[in-house]
Coordinates of C-alpha atoms in Angstrom, one line a residue:
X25 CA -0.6 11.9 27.5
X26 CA -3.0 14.6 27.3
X27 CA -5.8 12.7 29.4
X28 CA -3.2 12.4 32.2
X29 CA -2.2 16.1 31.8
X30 CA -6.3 16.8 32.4
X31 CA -6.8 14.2 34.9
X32 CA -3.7 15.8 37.2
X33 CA -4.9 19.2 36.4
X34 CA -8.6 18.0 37.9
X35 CA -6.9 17.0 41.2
X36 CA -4.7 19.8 41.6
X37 CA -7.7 22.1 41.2
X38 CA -9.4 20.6 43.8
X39 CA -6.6 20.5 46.3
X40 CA -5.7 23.8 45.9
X41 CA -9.0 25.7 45.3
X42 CA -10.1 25.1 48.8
X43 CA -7.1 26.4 50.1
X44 CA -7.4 30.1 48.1
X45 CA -10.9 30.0 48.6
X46 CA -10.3 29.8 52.5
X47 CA -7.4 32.6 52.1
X48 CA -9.6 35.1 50.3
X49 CA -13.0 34.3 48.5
X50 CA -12.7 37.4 46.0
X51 CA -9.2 36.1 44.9
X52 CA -10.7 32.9 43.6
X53 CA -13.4 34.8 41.6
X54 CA -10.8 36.9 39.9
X55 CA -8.8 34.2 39.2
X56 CA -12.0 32.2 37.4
X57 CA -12.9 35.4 35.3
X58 CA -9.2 36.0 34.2
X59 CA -8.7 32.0 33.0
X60 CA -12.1 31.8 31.4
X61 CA -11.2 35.2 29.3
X62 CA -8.0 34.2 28.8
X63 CA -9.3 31.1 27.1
X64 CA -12.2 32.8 25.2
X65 CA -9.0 34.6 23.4
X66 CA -6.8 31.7 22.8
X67 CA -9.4 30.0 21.3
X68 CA -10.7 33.5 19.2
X69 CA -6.6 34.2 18.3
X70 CA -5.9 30.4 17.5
X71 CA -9.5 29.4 15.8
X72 CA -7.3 28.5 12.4
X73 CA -4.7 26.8 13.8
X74 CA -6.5 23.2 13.1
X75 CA -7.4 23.6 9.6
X76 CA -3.6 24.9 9.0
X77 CA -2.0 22.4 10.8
X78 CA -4.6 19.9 8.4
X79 CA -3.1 21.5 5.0
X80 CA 0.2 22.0 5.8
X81 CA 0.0 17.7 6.8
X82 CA -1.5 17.8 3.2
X83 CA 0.4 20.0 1.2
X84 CA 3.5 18.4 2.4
X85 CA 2.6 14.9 1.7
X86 CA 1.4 16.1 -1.7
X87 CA 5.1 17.8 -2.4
X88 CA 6.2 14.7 -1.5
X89 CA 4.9 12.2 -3.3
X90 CA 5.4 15.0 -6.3
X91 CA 9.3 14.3 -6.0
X92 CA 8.7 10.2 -5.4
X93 CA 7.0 10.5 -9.2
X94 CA 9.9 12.5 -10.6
X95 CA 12.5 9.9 -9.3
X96 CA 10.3 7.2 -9.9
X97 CA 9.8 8.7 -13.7
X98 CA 13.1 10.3 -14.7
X99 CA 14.0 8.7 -17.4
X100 CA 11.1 9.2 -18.9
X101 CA 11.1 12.6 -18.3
X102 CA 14.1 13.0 -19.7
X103 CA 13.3 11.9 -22.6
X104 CA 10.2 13.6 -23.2
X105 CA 12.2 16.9 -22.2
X106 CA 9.9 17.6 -19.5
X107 CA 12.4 18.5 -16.7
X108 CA 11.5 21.8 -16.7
X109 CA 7.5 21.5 -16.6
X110 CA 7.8 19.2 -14.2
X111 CA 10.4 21.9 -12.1
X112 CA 7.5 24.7 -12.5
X113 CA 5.0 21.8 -11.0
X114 CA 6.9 20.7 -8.0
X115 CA 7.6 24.4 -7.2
X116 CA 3.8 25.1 -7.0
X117 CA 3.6 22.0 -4.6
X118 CA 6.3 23.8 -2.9
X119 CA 5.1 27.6 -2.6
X120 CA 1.9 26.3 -1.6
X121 CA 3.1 24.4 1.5
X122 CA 5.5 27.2 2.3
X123 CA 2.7 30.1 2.1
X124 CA 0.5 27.5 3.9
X125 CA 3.5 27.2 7.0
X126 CA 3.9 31.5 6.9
X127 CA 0.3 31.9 7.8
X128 CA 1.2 29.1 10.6
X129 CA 3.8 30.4 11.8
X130 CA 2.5 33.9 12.0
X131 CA -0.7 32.5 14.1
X132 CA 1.2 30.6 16.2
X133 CA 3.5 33.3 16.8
X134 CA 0.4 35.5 17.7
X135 CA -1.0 33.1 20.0
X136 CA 3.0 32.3 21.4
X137 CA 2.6 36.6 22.1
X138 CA -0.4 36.2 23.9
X139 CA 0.2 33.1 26.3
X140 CA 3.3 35.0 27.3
X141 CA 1.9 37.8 28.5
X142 CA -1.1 36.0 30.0
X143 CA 1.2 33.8 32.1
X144 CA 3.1 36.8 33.4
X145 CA 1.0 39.7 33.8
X146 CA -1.1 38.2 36.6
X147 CA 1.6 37.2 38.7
X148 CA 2.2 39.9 41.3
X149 CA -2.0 40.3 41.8
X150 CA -2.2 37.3 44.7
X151 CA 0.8 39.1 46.7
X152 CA -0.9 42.5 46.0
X153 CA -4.1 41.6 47.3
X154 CA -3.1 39.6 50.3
X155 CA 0.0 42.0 51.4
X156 CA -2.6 44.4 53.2
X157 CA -4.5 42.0 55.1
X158 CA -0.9 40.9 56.4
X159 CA 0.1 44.7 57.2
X160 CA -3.2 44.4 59.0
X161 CA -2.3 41.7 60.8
X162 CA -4.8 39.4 59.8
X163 CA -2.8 37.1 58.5
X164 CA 0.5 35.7 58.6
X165 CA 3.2 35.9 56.4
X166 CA 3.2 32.7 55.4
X167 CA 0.1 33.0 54.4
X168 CA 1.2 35.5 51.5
X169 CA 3.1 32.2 50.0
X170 CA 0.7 30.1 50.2
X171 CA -1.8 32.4 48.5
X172 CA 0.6 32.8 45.6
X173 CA 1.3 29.2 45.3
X174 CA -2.5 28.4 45.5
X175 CA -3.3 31.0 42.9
X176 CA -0.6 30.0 40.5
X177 CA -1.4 26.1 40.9
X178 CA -5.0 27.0 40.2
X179 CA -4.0 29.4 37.4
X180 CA -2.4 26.6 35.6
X181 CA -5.2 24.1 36.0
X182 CA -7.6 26.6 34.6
X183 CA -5.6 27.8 32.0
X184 CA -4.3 24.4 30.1
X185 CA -6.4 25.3 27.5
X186 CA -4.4 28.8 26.7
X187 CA -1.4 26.5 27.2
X188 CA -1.8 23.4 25.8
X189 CA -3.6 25.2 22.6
X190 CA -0.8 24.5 19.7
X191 CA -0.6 20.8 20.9
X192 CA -4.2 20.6 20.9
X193 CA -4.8 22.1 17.3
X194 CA -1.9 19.5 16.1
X195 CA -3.2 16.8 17.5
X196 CA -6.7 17.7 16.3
X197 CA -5.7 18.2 12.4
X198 CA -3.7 14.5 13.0
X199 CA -7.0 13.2 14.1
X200 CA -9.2 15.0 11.4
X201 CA -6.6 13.4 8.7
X202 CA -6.8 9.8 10.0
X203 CA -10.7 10.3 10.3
X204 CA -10.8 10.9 6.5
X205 CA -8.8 8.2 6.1
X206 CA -11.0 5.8 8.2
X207 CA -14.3 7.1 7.0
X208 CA -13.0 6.1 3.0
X209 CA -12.1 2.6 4.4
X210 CA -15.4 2.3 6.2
X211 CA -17.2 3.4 2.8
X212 CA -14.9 0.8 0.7
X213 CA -15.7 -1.7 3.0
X214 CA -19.0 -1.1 2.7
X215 CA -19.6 -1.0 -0.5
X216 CA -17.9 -4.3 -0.5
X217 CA -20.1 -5.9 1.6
X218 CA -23.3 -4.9 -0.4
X219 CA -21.4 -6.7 -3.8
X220 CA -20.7 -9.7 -2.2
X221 CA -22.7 -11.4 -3.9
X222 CA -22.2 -9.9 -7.3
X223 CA -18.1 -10.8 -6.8
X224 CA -16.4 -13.4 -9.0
X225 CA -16.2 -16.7 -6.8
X226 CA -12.3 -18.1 -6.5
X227 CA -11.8 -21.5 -5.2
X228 CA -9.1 -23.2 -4.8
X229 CA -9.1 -27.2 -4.7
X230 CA -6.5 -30.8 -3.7
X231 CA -4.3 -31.0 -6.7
X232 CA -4.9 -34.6 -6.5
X233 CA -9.0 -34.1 -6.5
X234 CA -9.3 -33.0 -10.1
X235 CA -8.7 -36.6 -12.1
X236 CA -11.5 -38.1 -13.3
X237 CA -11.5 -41.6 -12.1
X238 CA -14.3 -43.6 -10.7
X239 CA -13.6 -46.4 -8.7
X240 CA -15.0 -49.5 -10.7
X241 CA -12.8 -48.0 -14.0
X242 CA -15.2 -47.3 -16.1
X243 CA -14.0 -43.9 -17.0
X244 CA -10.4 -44.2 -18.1
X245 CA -8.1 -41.9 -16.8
X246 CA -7.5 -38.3 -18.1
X247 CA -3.7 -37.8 -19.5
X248 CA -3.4 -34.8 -18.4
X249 CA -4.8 -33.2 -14.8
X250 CA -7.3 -30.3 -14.8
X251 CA -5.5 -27.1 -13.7
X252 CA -8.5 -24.4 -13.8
X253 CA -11.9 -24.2 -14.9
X254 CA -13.4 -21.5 -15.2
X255 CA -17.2 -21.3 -15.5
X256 CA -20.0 -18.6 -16.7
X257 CA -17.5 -15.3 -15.9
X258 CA -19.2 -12.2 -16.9
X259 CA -16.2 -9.4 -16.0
X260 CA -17.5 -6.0 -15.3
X261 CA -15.3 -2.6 -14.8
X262 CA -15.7 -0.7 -11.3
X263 CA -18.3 1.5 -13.5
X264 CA -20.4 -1.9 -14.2
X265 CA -19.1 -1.5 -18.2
X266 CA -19.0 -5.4 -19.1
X267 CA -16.1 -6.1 -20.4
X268 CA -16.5 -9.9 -21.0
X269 CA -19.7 -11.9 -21.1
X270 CA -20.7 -15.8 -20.0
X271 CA -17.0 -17.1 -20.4
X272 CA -16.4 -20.6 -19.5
X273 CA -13.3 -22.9 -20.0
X274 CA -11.1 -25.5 -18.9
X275 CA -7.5 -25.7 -18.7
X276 CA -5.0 -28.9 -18.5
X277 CA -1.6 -29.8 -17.6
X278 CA 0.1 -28.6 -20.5
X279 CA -3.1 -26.9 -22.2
X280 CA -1.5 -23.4 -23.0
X281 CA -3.8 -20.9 -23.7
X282 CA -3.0 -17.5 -25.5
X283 CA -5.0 -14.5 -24.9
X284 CA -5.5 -12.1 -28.0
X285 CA -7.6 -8.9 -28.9
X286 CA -7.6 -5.6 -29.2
X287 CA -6.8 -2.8 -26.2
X288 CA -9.2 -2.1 -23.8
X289 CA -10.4 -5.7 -24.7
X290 CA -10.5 -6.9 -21.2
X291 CA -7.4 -8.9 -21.6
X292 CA -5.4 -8.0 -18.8
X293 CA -8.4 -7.6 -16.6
X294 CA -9.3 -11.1 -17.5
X295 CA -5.6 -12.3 -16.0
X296 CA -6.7 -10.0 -12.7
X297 CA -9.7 -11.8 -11.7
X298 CA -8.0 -14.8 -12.1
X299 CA -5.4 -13.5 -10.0
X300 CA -8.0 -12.7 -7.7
X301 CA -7.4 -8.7 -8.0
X302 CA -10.2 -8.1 -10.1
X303 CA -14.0 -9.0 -8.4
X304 CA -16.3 -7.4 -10.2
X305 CA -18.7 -9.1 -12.2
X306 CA -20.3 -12.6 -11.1
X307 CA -18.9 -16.1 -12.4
X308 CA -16.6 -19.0 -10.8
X309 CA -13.1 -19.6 -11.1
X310 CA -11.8 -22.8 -9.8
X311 CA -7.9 -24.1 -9.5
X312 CA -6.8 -27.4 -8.8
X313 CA -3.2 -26.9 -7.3
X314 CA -0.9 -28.1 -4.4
X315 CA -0.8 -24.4 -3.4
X316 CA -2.4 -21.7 -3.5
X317 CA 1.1 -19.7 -3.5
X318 CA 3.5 -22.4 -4.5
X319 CA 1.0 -23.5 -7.4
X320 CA 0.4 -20.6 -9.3
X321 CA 2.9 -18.0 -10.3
X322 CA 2.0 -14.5 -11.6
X323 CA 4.0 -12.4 -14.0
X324 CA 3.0 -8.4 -14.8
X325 CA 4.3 -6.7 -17.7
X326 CA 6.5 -5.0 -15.8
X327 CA 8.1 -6.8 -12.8
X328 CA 8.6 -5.7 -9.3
X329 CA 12.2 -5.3 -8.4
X330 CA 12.4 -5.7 -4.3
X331 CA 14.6 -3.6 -2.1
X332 CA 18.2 -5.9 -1.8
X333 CA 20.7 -7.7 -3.0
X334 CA 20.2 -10.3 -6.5
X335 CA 20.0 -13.2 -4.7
X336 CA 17.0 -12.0 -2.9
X337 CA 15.7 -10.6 -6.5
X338 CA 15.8 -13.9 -7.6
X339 CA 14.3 -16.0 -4.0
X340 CA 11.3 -13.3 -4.6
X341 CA 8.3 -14.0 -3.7
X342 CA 8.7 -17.9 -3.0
X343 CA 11.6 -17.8 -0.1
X344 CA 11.4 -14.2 0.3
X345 CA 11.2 -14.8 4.0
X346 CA 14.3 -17.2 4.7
X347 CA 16.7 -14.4 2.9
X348 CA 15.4 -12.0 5.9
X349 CA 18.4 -11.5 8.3
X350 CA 17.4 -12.4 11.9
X351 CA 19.1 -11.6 15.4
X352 CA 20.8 -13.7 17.9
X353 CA 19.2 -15.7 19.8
X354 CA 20.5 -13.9 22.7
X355 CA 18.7 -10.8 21.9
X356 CA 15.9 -12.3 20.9
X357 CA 14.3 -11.2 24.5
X358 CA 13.6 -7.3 23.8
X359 CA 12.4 -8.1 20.3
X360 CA 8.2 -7.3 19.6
X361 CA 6.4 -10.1 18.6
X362 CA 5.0 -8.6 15.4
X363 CA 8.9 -8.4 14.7
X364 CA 9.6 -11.7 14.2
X365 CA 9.3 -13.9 11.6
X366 CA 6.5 -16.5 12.2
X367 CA 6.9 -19.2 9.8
X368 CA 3.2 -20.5 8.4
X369 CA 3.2 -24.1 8.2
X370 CA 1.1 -24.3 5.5
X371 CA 3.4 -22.4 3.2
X372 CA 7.0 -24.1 4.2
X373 CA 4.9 -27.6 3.2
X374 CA 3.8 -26.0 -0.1
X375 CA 7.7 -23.8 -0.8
X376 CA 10.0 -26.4 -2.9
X377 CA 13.1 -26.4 -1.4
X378 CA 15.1 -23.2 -1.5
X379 CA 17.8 -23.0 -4.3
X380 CA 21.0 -23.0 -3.6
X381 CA 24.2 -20.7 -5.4
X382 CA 24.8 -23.0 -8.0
X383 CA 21.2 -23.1 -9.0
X384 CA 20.8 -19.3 -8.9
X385 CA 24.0 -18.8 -11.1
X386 CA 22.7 -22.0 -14.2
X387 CA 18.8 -20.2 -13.7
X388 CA 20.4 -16.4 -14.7
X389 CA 22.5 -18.3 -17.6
X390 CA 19.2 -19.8 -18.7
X391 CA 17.0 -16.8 -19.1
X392 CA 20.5 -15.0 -20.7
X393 CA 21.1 -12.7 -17.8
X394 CA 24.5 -14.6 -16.5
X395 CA 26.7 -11.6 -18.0
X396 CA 25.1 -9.7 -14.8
X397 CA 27.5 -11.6 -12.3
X398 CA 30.4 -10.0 -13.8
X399 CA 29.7 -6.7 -13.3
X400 CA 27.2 -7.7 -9.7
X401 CA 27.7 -10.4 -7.2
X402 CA 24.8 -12.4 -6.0
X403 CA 24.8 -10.5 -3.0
X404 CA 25.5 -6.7 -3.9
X405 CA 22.6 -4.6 -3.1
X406 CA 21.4 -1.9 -5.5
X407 CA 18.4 0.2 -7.0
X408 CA 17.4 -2.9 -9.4
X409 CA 15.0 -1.0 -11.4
X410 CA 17.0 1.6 -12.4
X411 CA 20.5 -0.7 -13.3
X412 CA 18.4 -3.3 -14.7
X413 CA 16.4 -2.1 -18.1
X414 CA 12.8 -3.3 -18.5
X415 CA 13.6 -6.4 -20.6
X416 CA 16.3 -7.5 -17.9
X417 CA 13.7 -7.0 -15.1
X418 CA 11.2 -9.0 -17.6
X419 CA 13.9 -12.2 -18.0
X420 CA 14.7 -12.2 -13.9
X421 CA 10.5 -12.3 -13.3
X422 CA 10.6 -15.6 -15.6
X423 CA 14.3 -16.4 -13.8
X424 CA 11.8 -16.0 -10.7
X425 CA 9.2 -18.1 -12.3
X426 CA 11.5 -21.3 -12.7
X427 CA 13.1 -21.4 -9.6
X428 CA 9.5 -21.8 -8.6
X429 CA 8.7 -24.2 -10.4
X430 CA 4.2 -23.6 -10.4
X431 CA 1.5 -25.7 -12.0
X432 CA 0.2 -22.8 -13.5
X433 CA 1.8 -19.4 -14.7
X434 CA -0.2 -16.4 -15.5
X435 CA 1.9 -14.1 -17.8
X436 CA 0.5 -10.5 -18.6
X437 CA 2.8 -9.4 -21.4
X438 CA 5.8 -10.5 -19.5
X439 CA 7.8 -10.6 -22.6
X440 CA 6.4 -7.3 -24.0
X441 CA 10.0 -5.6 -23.7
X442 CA 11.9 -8.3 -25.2
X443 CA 13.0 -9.4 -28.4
X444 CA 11.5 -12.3 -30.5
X445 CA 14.3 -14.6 -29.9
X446 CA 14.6 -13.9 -26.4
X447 CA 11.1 -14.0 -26.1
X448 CA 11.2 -17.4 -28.0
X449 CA 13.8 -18.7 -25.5
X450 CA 12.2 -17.8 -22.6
X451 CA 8.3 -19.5 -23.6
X452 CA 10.9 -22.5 -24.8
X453 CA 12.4 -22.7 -21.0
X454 CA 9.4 -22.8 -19.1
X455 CA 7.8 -25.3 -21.5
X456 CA 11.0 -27.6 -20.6
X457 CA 10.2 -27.1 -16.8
X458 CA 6.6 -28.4 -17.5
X459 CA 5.1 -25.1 -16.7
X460 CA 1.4 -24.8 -17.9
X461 CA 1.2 -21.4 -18.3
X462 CA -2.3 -18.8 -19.8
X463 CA -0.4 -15.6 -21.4
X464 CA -1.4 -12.4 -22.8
X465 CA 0.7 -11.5 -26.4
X466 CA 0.4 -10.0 -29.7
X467 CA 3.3 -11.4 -31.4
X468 CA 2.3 -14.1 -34.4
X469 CA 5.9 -16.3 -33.2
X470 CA 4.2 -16.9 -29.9
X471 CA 1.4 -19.6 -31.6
X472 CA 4.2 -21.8 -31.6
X473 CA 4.0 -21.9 -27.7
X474 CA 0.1 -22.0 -27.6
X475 CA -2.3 -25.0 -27.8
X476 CA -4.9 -22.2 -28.2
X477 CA -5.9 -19.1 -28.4
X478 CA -8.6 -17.3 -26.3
X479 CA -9.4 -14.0 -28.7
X480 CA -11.7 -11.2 -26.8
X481 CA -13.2 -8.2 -28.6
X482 CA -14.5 -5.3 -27.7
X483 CA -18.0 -6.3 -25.7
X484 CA -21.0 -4.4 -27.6
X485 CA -24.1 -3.7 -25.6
X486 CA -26.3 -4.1 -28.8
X487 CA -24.5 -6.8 -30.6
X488 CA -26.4 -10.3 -28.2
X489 CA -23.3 -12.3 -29.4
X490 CA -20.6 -13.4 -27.3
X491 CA -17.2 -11.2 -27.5
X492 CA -14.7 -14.2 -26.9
X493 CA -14.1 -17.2 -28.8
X494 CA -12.0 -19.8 -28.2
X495 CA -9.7 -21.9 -30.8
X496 CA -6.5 -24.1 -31.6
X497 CA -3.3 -22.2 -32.2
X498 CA -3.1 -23.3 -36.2
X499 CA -0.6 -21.0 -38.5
X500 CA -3.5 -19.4 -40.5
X501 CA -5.6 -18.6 -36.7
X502 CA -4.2 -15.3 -36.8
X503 CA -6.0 -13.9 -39.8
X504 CA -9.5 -14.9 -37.8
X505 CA -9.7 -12.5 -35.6
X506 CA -10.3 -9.6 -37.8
X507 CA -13.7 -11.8 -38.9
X508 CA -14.7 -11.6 -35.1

């Protein structure tokens, strides 16, 4: 908008500056002094307007995301009695932004007093200094009009600095805030590029691809399927601290592994980078799957609760997309493109097929949440993480984790708010479905669940032996890992 407001001021400047030029020479003069003083002052009186206009974008967005924490956090808050700390914080988020908008508002009001007077205080000079040439009969009085429209055409193209000054600081501060922003992508990115070959390799391969067969026989057949292998990971934190050093194994259909140790460990950081959210540190991970979505199936210790009704708690993330209402087809015309839902072919082959009511309703009775349809329907819509409590939320992620139905489940203290007999009940259930699943635990009861254990210390730079061991789930196992 603004390069069209410059580009009709440029040819308006030329049309009419030869037509005041031709009127009176000395007019023209005046009028290029007055508009390059009057911009020398807009730009001396409104010289702060972009770095205000820059905080007060900052300050706000910092007062609010202060309130997102509070709602996001008070419960706990409450408890810890800390409504009125938090009160005194959000307050100082707020006086700051406020004093921040004052000395705005006063320097836009100074430069608003200024622009004013400019714009009307020069006004009558055109008629003033043609009127005696036309009592002189020099010129027409027609003329008189057409000098004034002239002069105040030219006025305006010369002056769209002094006007356009407030929208021009705005627009600057919105630019200098998206620059920031760009330039700490463009340094992520590039420090990304230089580790790229330092990151942890994940490959995913056929299902089908991973038996062991040869085709004259001679090696018999493997029982079980390889699922993951995973093979010389050394797992470093952002700070290059190693967390884990030369780990390598292998896991089967039905091969359970338990991950054990101490906080800090590496444990959960392990189940990242084999998530593929973690990447630094070297090593290969490799899964044999149907799907890289439909075949594994992450769980976090706490689970994310989507915006919508239950039913679509439940379809999340497998058929998150075909509980999406859509338009007619009749206004399907004046839709955007990047508006619509384009299915990926790849995924609807790997999705099993979508559950239906009846299913939904047996999967809630089987992870003991089916008291929630008498007090919700399937398709009521609410704030889910604050109606559900943390172990509900945890028993609809594994309610989640059935209907899917994966190869391979990765399970990062999923059942850390739970019970032992719900927790119990729940390993039981997705050991029915034939759900091979590597899960991070401290509780002694979970060995039962476990075909081994995977136990990680705390790496020591000046200890040269490996942190990790790896060993079958046995009922004395868990007094070994103090010896580690």
């Amino acid at each position: 908008a603004f390069s069209l407001t410059l580009f009709n001021a440029a040819v308006d400047l030329i049309s009419f500056s030869n037509i005041l030029f031709g009127i009176y020479p000395p007019l023209f003069v005046v009028l290029l002094i007055y508009s390059i003083g009057g911009t020398a002052i807009s730009v001396f009186l409104g010289r702060g307007l972009v770095t205000l206009n820059f905080l007060q974008e900052k300050k706000e967005a910092d007062f609010r995301y202060g309130l997102v924490r509070v709602r996001e956090n008070a419960e706990s808050i409450a408890f810890y009695s800390g409504e009125e700390s938090e009160m005194q914080l959000l307050l100082q988020r707020f006086k700051s932004a406020f004093e921040n908008l004052t000395e705005l508002l006063i320097a836009s009001r100074n430069l608003d007093f200024f622009t004013s007077g400019y714009r009307y205080v020069i006004q009558v000079l055109p008629a003033a200094v043609v009127a005696p040439m036309y009592f002189s009969g020099k010129i027409e009085f027609g003329v008189i009009n057409q000098s004034v429209s002239a002069f105040n055409h030219i006025l305006g193209d010369f002056s769209l600095i002094v006007y356009q000054f407030q929208a021009i600081s705005a627009f600057s501060a919105v630019i200098n805030r998206l620059g920031e922003f760009d330039d700490i992508l463009d340094r992520s990115s590039s420090n990304s590029l230089t580790d790229t070959l330092e990151d942890i390799s994940i490959t995913y391969k056929d299902f089908r691809s991973s038996s062991a067969l040869e085709s004259n026989g001679s090696t018999p057949p493997e029982k079980y399927a390889t699922l993951l292998e995973v093979e010389d990971l050394i797992l470093k934190t952002p700070s290059e601290s190693t967390l884990i050093r030369d780990l390598s194994l292998t896991i089967k259909e039905k091969d359970n592994l338990l991950v054990m140790g101490p906080s800090g460990s590496g444990k959960t950081s392990f189940l990242r980078a084999m998530a593929g959210l973690w990447k630094t540190g070297t090593g290969k991970i490799t899964y044999y799957v149907k799907g890289r979505k439909s075949g594994i199936f992450f769980l976090p210790q706490r689970p994310y609760m989507v915006l919508g009704t239950l039913r679509q708690q439940l379809l999340y993330p497998t058929w998150a997309d075909d509980v999406v209402p859509t338009s007619d087809s009749t206004n399907q015309k004046n839709v955007l493109p990047f508006l619509t839902n384009m299915p990926n072919s790849d995924n609807m082959n790997d999705k099993p097929m979508k559950p239906t009511t009846d299913e939904l309703i047996k999967v809630l009775e089987d992870v003991r949440l089916g008291y929630l349809l008498a007090r919700f329907s399937l398709d009521s819509t609410h704030e889910w993480s604050s109606v559900l409590s943390l172990g509900e939320q945890q028993r609809l992620a594994f309610a989640r984790l059935l209907l899917s139905k994966p190869q391979l489940a990765l399970l990062d203290e999923s059942t850390s708010a739970l019970d032992e007999a719900n927790e119990i009940h729940l390993y039981q259930q997705i050991g029915a479905a034939n759900i091979t699943y590597v899960s991070i635990g401290h509780r002694s009861s979970l060995y039962a669940y476990h075909n081994r254990v995977l136990r990680i210390s705390t790496f020591n730079t000046n200890n040269e032996q490996l942190n990790w061991c790896i060993e079958p789930t046995t009922p004395e196992s868990s007094l070994n890992f103090t010896n580690l």
